[in-house]
Amino acid sequence: MPSFCFPYYPIAFDKTGALVDASQLAAVLSAAARPVAPDGLTDLIVISHGWNDDMPEADALYAKIFDRVAAVLPARNAVCDAVRARRVAIVGIYWPSKKFDDAALTPGGAAGLGAAGDSAALGASIDRLSDALAAGDASSVAAQSLARAKALAASLGGSLDARDEFVRIVRAFMPHDANDEEPVIDADLYTLGGDELLHRLARPDRSAPGAADTGGAAGLGDWIGSAVQGAKNLVNLVTYYQMKARASVVGQAGVRDMLQRIRELRPASGPNALRLHLVGHSFGGRLVTAATAGKPGDAPLPIDSLTLLQAAFSHYGFAQAYDGTHDGLFRSVVVDPMHVRGPVIITFTAKDRAVGLAYPIASRLGRQIASALGDEHDPYGGMGRNGAQKTPGAQVVTLGAVGTPYAFAARGVYSLDSNAVIGGHTDLGHDEVGYALVSAIAAS
């Protein structure tokens, strides 16, 4: 178990949001139940990782963030003084998320391997999707179907039938609610034949420097390599949306139930109040936001601050009428005073390509042309790439050094421009990140 500046309680959930070990929840509730006087907790931070492969990777992420919190807390200013005076603990969420090939859209990365390298990468991507869906059960229907897809990989370049069968198998696993957040998935994904779909998906990433759409199959002149690249993009797209959907399931089920039980023990206001602070990285940002929003008809669950670190969901997640008609999926989180009473802070940087991984892939289906695919003008941009877009009252401020006077207000939404500090999706080991989190906690 990692060592942090505050007491730490791990809690794991399966892919349905069910507890893995009931004793972990018992430990969390026992810690939360102690009254604030004389020595009970005043604040509880609940943090969730995003896509990873195992618990040690989640531990490393949490250590990276809270090492920076520990580094900035000794600073002598009103923000750090306020948090040092509190009794704080951390709950670390673990949930079964799986990585996909986020190097696929990086120039010089996996996308530049050529036919042999792409075939190997495709096999690895199928294995990741199979593990995610089957949860380690090699005899499951998902595992058997995807084993067949993997066997077809070597034939994709030379067989129309193989391409058709491969596409039928893989796209069957696209979640039914893939378009709930924003209509990113073109209808062609479900209607095109395998040959045409893989042609479309093999087109180059036009957001990459020097990339150009030649109108052919990725412009490679090699349909074997192109078919495999298109297949790899399809598998990545499905894996991305499977993990995105799972984040919401775990958040709205297990994590929200835990938070409600904590609130039953400790109210949101009064002399025995416990402040709850939710923090999420990547799809963990979607998880904690979904936990805050709940399902229609859920009882209110007051949260004191919400910190989204390079969150992997739509930059219209909190928007008002982002297309002239529809509000963002999580609009209620920032307008209902019974959801987040303190600040919502969101780090974002153009250097985070992973957040927008699905969008450049999906854009190939609709033959979109964008000067900077995934940016703030792209309807399919991500929160960790652009911050909160079309969200009335949201402010853009610079992620600043320790001591920055943020003046976070209750129920305010703040997109923290992190371009000068955060260099990529998991590059969170900075004092500036730790201080922003401490500032959000202090403002509650």
GROMACS .gro file of N, CA and C in nm, residues 331-428:
model
  294
  331ARG      N    1  -2.450   1.837  -1.704
  331ARG     CA    2  -2.484   1.977  -1.677
  331ARG      C    3  -2.533   1.998  -1.534
  332SER      N    4  -2.612   1.904  -1.482
  332SER     CA    5  -2.670   1.920  -1.348
  332SER      C    6  -2.563   1.935  -1.240
  333VAL      N    7  -2.445   1.878  -1.264
  333VAL     CA    8  -2.339   1.882  -1.163
  333VAL      C    9  -2.299   2.025  -1.131
  334VAL      N   10  -2.301   2.113  -1.231
  334VAL     CA   11  -2.254   2.251  -1.210
  334VAL      C   12  -2.367   2.352  -1.192
  335VAL      N   13  -2.493   2.309  -1.205
  335VAL     CA   14  -2.603   2.403  -1.186
  335VAL      C   15  -2.688   2.370  -1.064
  336ASP      N   16  -2.687   2.247  -1.020
  336ASP     CA   17  -2.767   2.208  -0.904
  336ASP      C   18  -2.685   2.229  -0.777
  337PRO      N   19  -2.729   2.319  -0.688
  337PRO     CA   20  -2.651   2.347  -0.567
  337PRO      C   21  -2.638   2.228  -0.473
  338MET      N   22  -2.717   2.124  -0.495
  338MET     CA   23  -2.707   2.006  -0.412
  338MET      C   24  -2.604   1.906  -0.464
  339HIS      N   25  -2.537   1.940  -0.572
  339HIS     CA   26  -2.431   1.853  -0.623
  339HIS      C   27  -2.294   1.900  -0.573
  340VAL      N   28  -2.235   1.998  -0.636
  340VAL     CA   29  -2.103   2.047  -0.594
  340VAL      C   30  -2.120   2.186  -0.533
  341ARG      N   31  -2.091   2.197  -0.405
  341ARG     CA   32  -2.111   2.324  -0.335
  341ARG      C   33  -1.988   2.414  -0.344
  342GLY      N   34  -1.872   2.354  -0.364
  342GLY     CA   35  -1.749   2.430  -0.376
  342GLY      C   36  -1.708   2.441  -0.522
  343PRO      N   37  -1.579   2.456  -0.549
  343PRO     CA   38  -1.533   2.475  -0.686
  343PRO      C   39  -1.520   2.345  -0.764
  344VAL      N   40  -1.535   2.357  -0.895
  344VAL     CA   41  -1.501   2.251  -0.990
  344VAL      C   42  -1.379   2.300  -1.066
  345ILE      N   43  -1.267   2.229  -1.056
  345ILE     CA   44  -1.146   2.270  -1.128
  345ILE      C   45  -1.107   2.162  -1.227
  346ILE      N   46  -1.057   2.206  -1.343
  346ILE     CA   47  -1.032   2.115  -1.456
  346ILE      C   48  -0.898   2.151  -1.518
  347THR      N   49  -0.800   2.063  -1.510
  347THR     CA   50  -0.675   2.089  -1.581
  347THR      C   51  -0.691   2.050  -1.727
  348PHE      N   52  -0.629   2.129  -1.817
  348PHE     CA   53  -0.634   2.095  -1.959
  348PHE      C   54  -0.507   2.142  -2.028
  349THR      N   55  -0.467   2.069  -2.132
  349THR     CA   56  -0.351   2.104  -2.212
  349THR      C   57  -0.363   2.043  -2.351
  350ALA      N   58  -0.317   2.117  -2.450
  350ALA     CA   59  -0.316   2.067  -2.587
  350ALA      C   60  -0.217   1.954  -2.605
  351LYS      N   61  -0.130   1.934  -2.507
  351LYS     CA   62  -0.029   1.828  -2.515
  351LYS      C   63  -0.085   1.691  -2.477
  352ASP      N   64  -0.211   1.689  -2.434
  352ASP     CA   65  -0.274   1.562  -2.396
  352ASP      C   66  -0.346   1.504  -2.517
  353ARG      N   67  -0.277   1.420  -2.594
  353ARG     CA   68  -0.337   1.358  -2.711
  353ARG      C   69  -0.425   1.240  -2.672
  354ALA      N   70  -0.395   1.176  -2.559
  354ALA     CA   71  -0.469   1.057  -2.522
  354ALA      C   72  -0.617   1.087  -2.497
  355VAL      N   73  -0.648   1.203  -2.439
  355VAL     CA   74  -0.787   1.237  -2.412
  355VAL      C   75  -0.869   1.235  -2.540
  356GLY      N   76  -0.809   1.281  -2.649
  356GLY     CA   77  -0.882   1.288  -2.775
  356GLY      C   78  -0.862   1.169  -2.865
  357LEU      N   79  -0.813   1.058  -2.812
  357LEU     CA   80  -0.780   0.943  -2.897
  357LEU      C   81  -0.896   0.898  -2.983
  358ALA      N   82  -1.014   0.886  -2.922
  358ALA     CA   83  -1.128   0.834  -2.997
  358ALA      C   84  -1.174   0.929  -3.104
  359TYR      N   85  -1.155   1.058  -3.081
  359TYR     CA   86  -1.215   1.156  -3.171
  359TYR      C   87  -1.147   1.162  -3.307
  360PRO      N   88  -1.014   1.164  -3.314
  360PRO     CA   89  -0.952   1.157  -3.447
  360PRO      C   90  -0.983   1.028  -3.521
  361ILE      N   91  -0.999   0.918  -3.447
  361ILE     CA   92  -1.036   0.792  -3.512
  361ILE      C   93  -1.178   0.801  -3.566
  362ALA      N   94  -1.271   0.845  -3.481
  362ALA     CA   95  -1.411   0.850  -3.524
  362ALA      C   96  -1.431   0.948  -3.637
  363SER      N   97  -1.350   1.054  -3.641
  363SER     CA   98  -1.367   1.156  -3.745
  363SER      C   99  -1.343   1.099  -3.884
  364ARG      N  100  -1.269   0.991  -3.893
  364ARG     CA  101  -1.239   0.932  -4.023
  364ARG      C  102  -1.363   0.870  -4.086
  365LEU      N  103  -1.458   0.832  -4.001
  365LEU     CA  104  -1.581   0.775  -4.055
  365LEU      C  105  -1.663   0.883  -4.125
  366GLY      N  106  -1.674   1.000  -4.063
  366GLY     CA  107  -1.752   1.107  -4.121
  366GLY      C  108  -1.674   1.194  -4.216
  367ARG      N  109  -1.547   1.158  -4.245
  367ARG     CA  110  -1.461   1.233  -4.337
  367ARG      C  111  -1.450   1.380  -4.297
  368GLN      N  112  -1.439   1.402  -4.164
  368GLN     CA  113  -1.426   1.539  -4.117
  368GLN      C  114  -1.291   1.596  -4.157
  369ILE      N  115  -1.288   1.727  -4.178
  369ILE     CA  116  -1.164   1.799  -4.198
  369ILE      C  117  -1.157   1.904  -4.088
  370ALA      N  118  -1.051   1.903  -4.013
  370ALA     CA  119  -1.034   2.001  -3.906
  370ALA      C  120  -0.890   2.046  -3.905
  371SER      N  121  -0.869   2.176  -3.889
  371SER     CA  122  -0.733   2.228  -3.888
  371SER      C  123  -0.657   2.180  -3.766
  372ALA      N  124  -0.728   2.160  -3.656
  372ALA     CA  125  -0.665   2.108  -3.534
  372ALA      C  126  -0.765   2.015  -3.467
  373LEU      N  127  -0.770   1.893  -3.517
  373LEU     CA  128  -0.868   1.796  -3.471
  373LEU      C  129  -0.860   1.780  -3.319
  374GLY      N  130  -0.974   1.793  -3.253
  374GLY     CA  131  -0.980   1.777  -3.109
  374GLY      C  132  -0.967   1.906  -3.031
  375ASP      N  133  -0.947   2.021  -3.099
  375ASP     CA  134  -0.930   2.146  -3.025
  375ASP      C  135  -1.065   2.201  -2.980
  376GLU      N  136  -1.065   2.323  -2.923
  376GLU     CA  137  -1.187   2.378  -2.864
  376GLU      C  138  -1.298   2.402  -2.967
  377HIS      N  139  -1.262   2.406  -3.096
  377HIS     CA  140  -1.362   2.426  -3.200
  377HIS      C  141  -1.420   2.295  -3.253
  378ASP      N  142  -1.360   2.186  -3.216
  378ASP     CA  143  -1.405   2.055  -3.261
  378ASP      C  144  -1.519   2.008  -3.171
  379PRO      N  145  -1.635   1.974  -3.227
  379PRO     CA  146  -1.746   1.929  -3.142
  379PRO      C  147  -1.714   1.803  -3.064
  380TYR      N  148  -1.607   1.733  -3.102
  380TYR     CA  149  -1.573   1.609  -3.035
  380TYR      C  150  -1.449   1.622  -2.946
  381GLY      N  151  -1.419   1.744  -2.901
  381GLY     CA  152  -1.302   1.764  -2.816
  381GLY      C  153  -1.324   1.712  -2.675
  382GLY      N  154  -1.213   1.692  -2.601
  382GLY     CA  155  -1.218   1.636  -2.466
  382GLY      C  156  -1.191   1.740  -2.359
  383MET      N  157  -1.242   1.715  -2.238
  383MET     CA  158  -1.227   1.806  -2.125
  383MET      C  159  -1.080   1.829  -2.090
  384GLY      N  160  -1.000   1.723  -2.088
  384GLY     CA  161  -0.859   1.737  -2.055
  384GLY      C  162  -0.777   1.802  -2.164
  385ARG      N  163  -0.835   1.819  -2.282
  385ARG     CA  164  -0.768   1.887  -2.393
  385ARG      C  165  -0.803   2.035  -2.398
  386ASN      N  166  -0.931   2.069  -2.364
  386ASN     CA  167  -0.980   2.205  -2.386
  386ASN      C  168  -1.048   2.270  -2.267
  387GLY      N  169  -1.068   2.198  -2.156
  387GLY     CA  170  -1.145   2.254  -2.047
  387GLY      C  171  -1.293   2.254  -2.079
  388ALA      N  172  -1.373   2.318  -1.992
  388ALA     CA  173  -1.518   2.321  -2.009
  388ALA      C  174  -1.557   2.421  -2.115
  389GLN      N  175  -1.619   2.374  -2.222
  389GLN     CA  176  -1.661   2.459  -2.332
  389GLN      C  177  -1.813   2.482  -2.326
  390LYS      N  178  -1.854   2.600  -2.374
  390LYS     CA  179  -1.996   2.638  -2.381
  390LYS      C  180  -2.065   2.619  -2.247
  391THR      N  181  -1.993   2.651  -2.140
  391THR     CA  182  -2.044   2.638  -2.005
  391THR      C  183  -2.054   2.777  -1.944
  392PRO      N  184  -2.173   2.837  -1.937
  392PRO     CA  185  -2.187   2.973  -1.886
  392PRO      C  186  -2.126   2.990  -1.747
  393GLY      N  187  -2.048   3.096  -1.730
  393GLY     CA  188  -1.987   3.124  -1.602
  393GLY      C  189  -1.852   3.058  -1.581
  394ALA      N  190  -1.817   2.959  -1.663
  394ALA     CA  191  -1.687   2.893  -1.648
  394ALA      C  192  -1.576   2.991  -1.681
  395GLN      N  193  -1.472   2.989  -1.600
  395GLN     CA  194  -1.358   3.078  -1.619
  395GLN      C  195  -1.235   3.000  -1.659
  396VAL      N  196  -1.152   3.059  -1.743
  396VAL     CA  197  -1.022   3.002  -1.777
  396VAL      C  198  -0.916   3.078  -1.700
  397VAL      N  199  -0.841   3.008  -1.619
  397VAL     CA  200  -0.731   3.068  -1.543
  397VAL      C  201  -0.607   2.983  -1.565
  398THR      N  202  -0.493   3.041  -1.542
  398THR     CA  203  -0.366   2.970  -1.564
  398THR      C  204  -0.330   2.886  -1.443
  399LEU      N  205  -0.290   2.762  -1.467
  399LEU     CA  206  -0.236   2.677  -1.359
  399LEU      C  207  -0.109   2.744  -1.309
  400GLY      N  208  -0.113   2.790  -1.186
  400GLY     CA  209  -0.005   2.875  -1.136
  400GLY      C  210   0.085   2.808  -1.035
  401ALA      N  211   0.187   2.881  -0.996
  401ALA     CA  212   0.285   2.833  -0.899
  401ALA      C  213   0.224   2.830  -0.759
  402VAL      N  214   0.296   2.767  -0.667
  402VAL     CA  215   0.253   2.764  -0.528
  402VAL      C  216   0.237   2.908  -0.478
  403GLY      N  217   0.123   2.934  -0.416
  403GLY     CA  218   0.093   3.068  -0.369
  403GLY      C  219   0.004   3.148  -0.460
  404THR      N  220  -0.028   3.093  -0.578
  404THR     CA  221  -0.117   3.162  -0.671
  404THR      C  222  -0.252   3.190  -0.603
  405PRO      N  223  -0.300   3.315  -0.607
  405PRO     CA  224  -0.429   3.348  -0.544
  405PRO      C  225  -0.547   3.313  -0.634
  406TYR      N  226  -0.587   3.188  -0.633
  406TYR     CA  227  -0.693   3.144  -0.723
  406TYR      C  228  -0.829   3.206  -0.693
  407ALA      N  229  -0.861   3.228  -0.568
  407ALA     CA  230  -0.992   3.283  -0.530
  407ALA      C  231  -1.106   3.198  -0.586
  408PHE      N  232  -1.094   3.066  -0.572
  408PHE     CA  233  -1.200   2.977  -0.617
  408PHE      C  234  -1.328   3.006  -0.537
  409ALA      N  235  -1.439   3.023  -0.608
  409ALA     CA  236  -1.566   3.054  -0.544
  409ALA      C  237  -1.653   2.930  -0.536
  410ALA      N  238  -1.747   2.933  -0.442
  410ALA     CA  239  -1.844   2.824  -0.430
  410ALA      C  240  -1.919   2.808  -0.561
  411ARG      N  241  -1.928   2.684  -0.607
  411ARG     CA  242  -2.001   2.646  -0.728
  411ARG      C  243  -1.943   2.709  -0.855
  412GLY      N  244  -1.820   2.756  -0.848
  412GLY     CA  245  -1.756   2.808  -0.968
  412GLY      C  246  -1.692   2.697  -1.048
  413VAL      N  247  -1.682   2.716  -1.180
  413VAL     CA  248  -1.618   2.620  -1.270
  413VAL      C  249  -1.493   2.687  -1.326
  414TYR      N  250  -1.378   2.623  -1.308
  414TYR     CA  251  -1.251   2.683  -1.346
  414TYR      C  252  -1.172   2.585  -1.433
  415SER      N  253  -1.148   2.625  -1.557
  415SER     CA  254  -1.062   2.547  -1.647
  415SER      C  255  -0.921   2.601  -1.632
  416LEU      N  256  -0.830   2.517  -1.584
  416LEU     CA  257  -0.694   2.560  -1.556
  416LEU      C  258  -0.606   2.533  -1.676
  417ASP      N  259  -0.566   2.638  -1.746
  417ASP     CA  260  -0.478   2.625  -1.862
  417ASP      C  261  -0.342   2.575  -1.814
  418SER      N  262  -0.313   2.449  -1.848
  418SER     CA  263  -0.194   2.382  -1.796
  418SER      C  264  -0.089   2.359  -1.903
  419ASN      N  265  -0.100   2.429  -2.016
  419ASN     CA  266  -0.009   2.407  -2.128
  419ASN      C  267   0.137   2.431  -2.092
  420ALA      N  268   0.162   2.521  -1.999
  420ALA     CA  269   0.300   2.553  -1.962
  420ALA      C  270   0.358   2.456  -1.860
  421VAL      N  271   0.274   2.367  -1.804
  421VAL     CA  272   0.319   2.280  -1.695
  421VAL      C  273   0.303   2.133  -1.730
  422ILE      N  274   0.182   2.092  -1.769
  422ILE     CA  275   0.153   1.950  -1.791
  422ILE      C  276   0.190   1.912  -1.934
  423GLY      N  277   0.278   1.813  -1.947
  423GLY     CA  278   0.331   1.778  -2.078
  423GLY      C  279   0.264   1.659  -2.144
  424GLY      N  280   0.166   1.599  -2.081
  424GLY     CA  281   0.098   1.483  -2.138
  424GLY      C  282  -0.007   1.431  -2.044
  425HIS      N  283  -0.072   1.323  -2.084
  425HIS     CA  284  -0.190   1.276  -2.013
  425HIS      C  285  -0.165   1.240  -1.867
  426THR      N  286  -0.052   1.180  -1.836
  426THR     CA  287  -0.024   1.137  -1.699
  426THR      C  288   0.084   1.221  -1.632
  427ASP      N  289   0.120   1.333  -1.691
  427ASP     CA  290   0.228   1.418  -1.639
  427ASP      C  291   0.173   1.509  -1.529
  428LEU      N  292   0.147   1.451  -1.413
  428LEU     CA  293   0.082   1.525  -1.305
  428LEU      C  294   0.174   1.550  -1.185
   0.00000   0.00000   0.00000
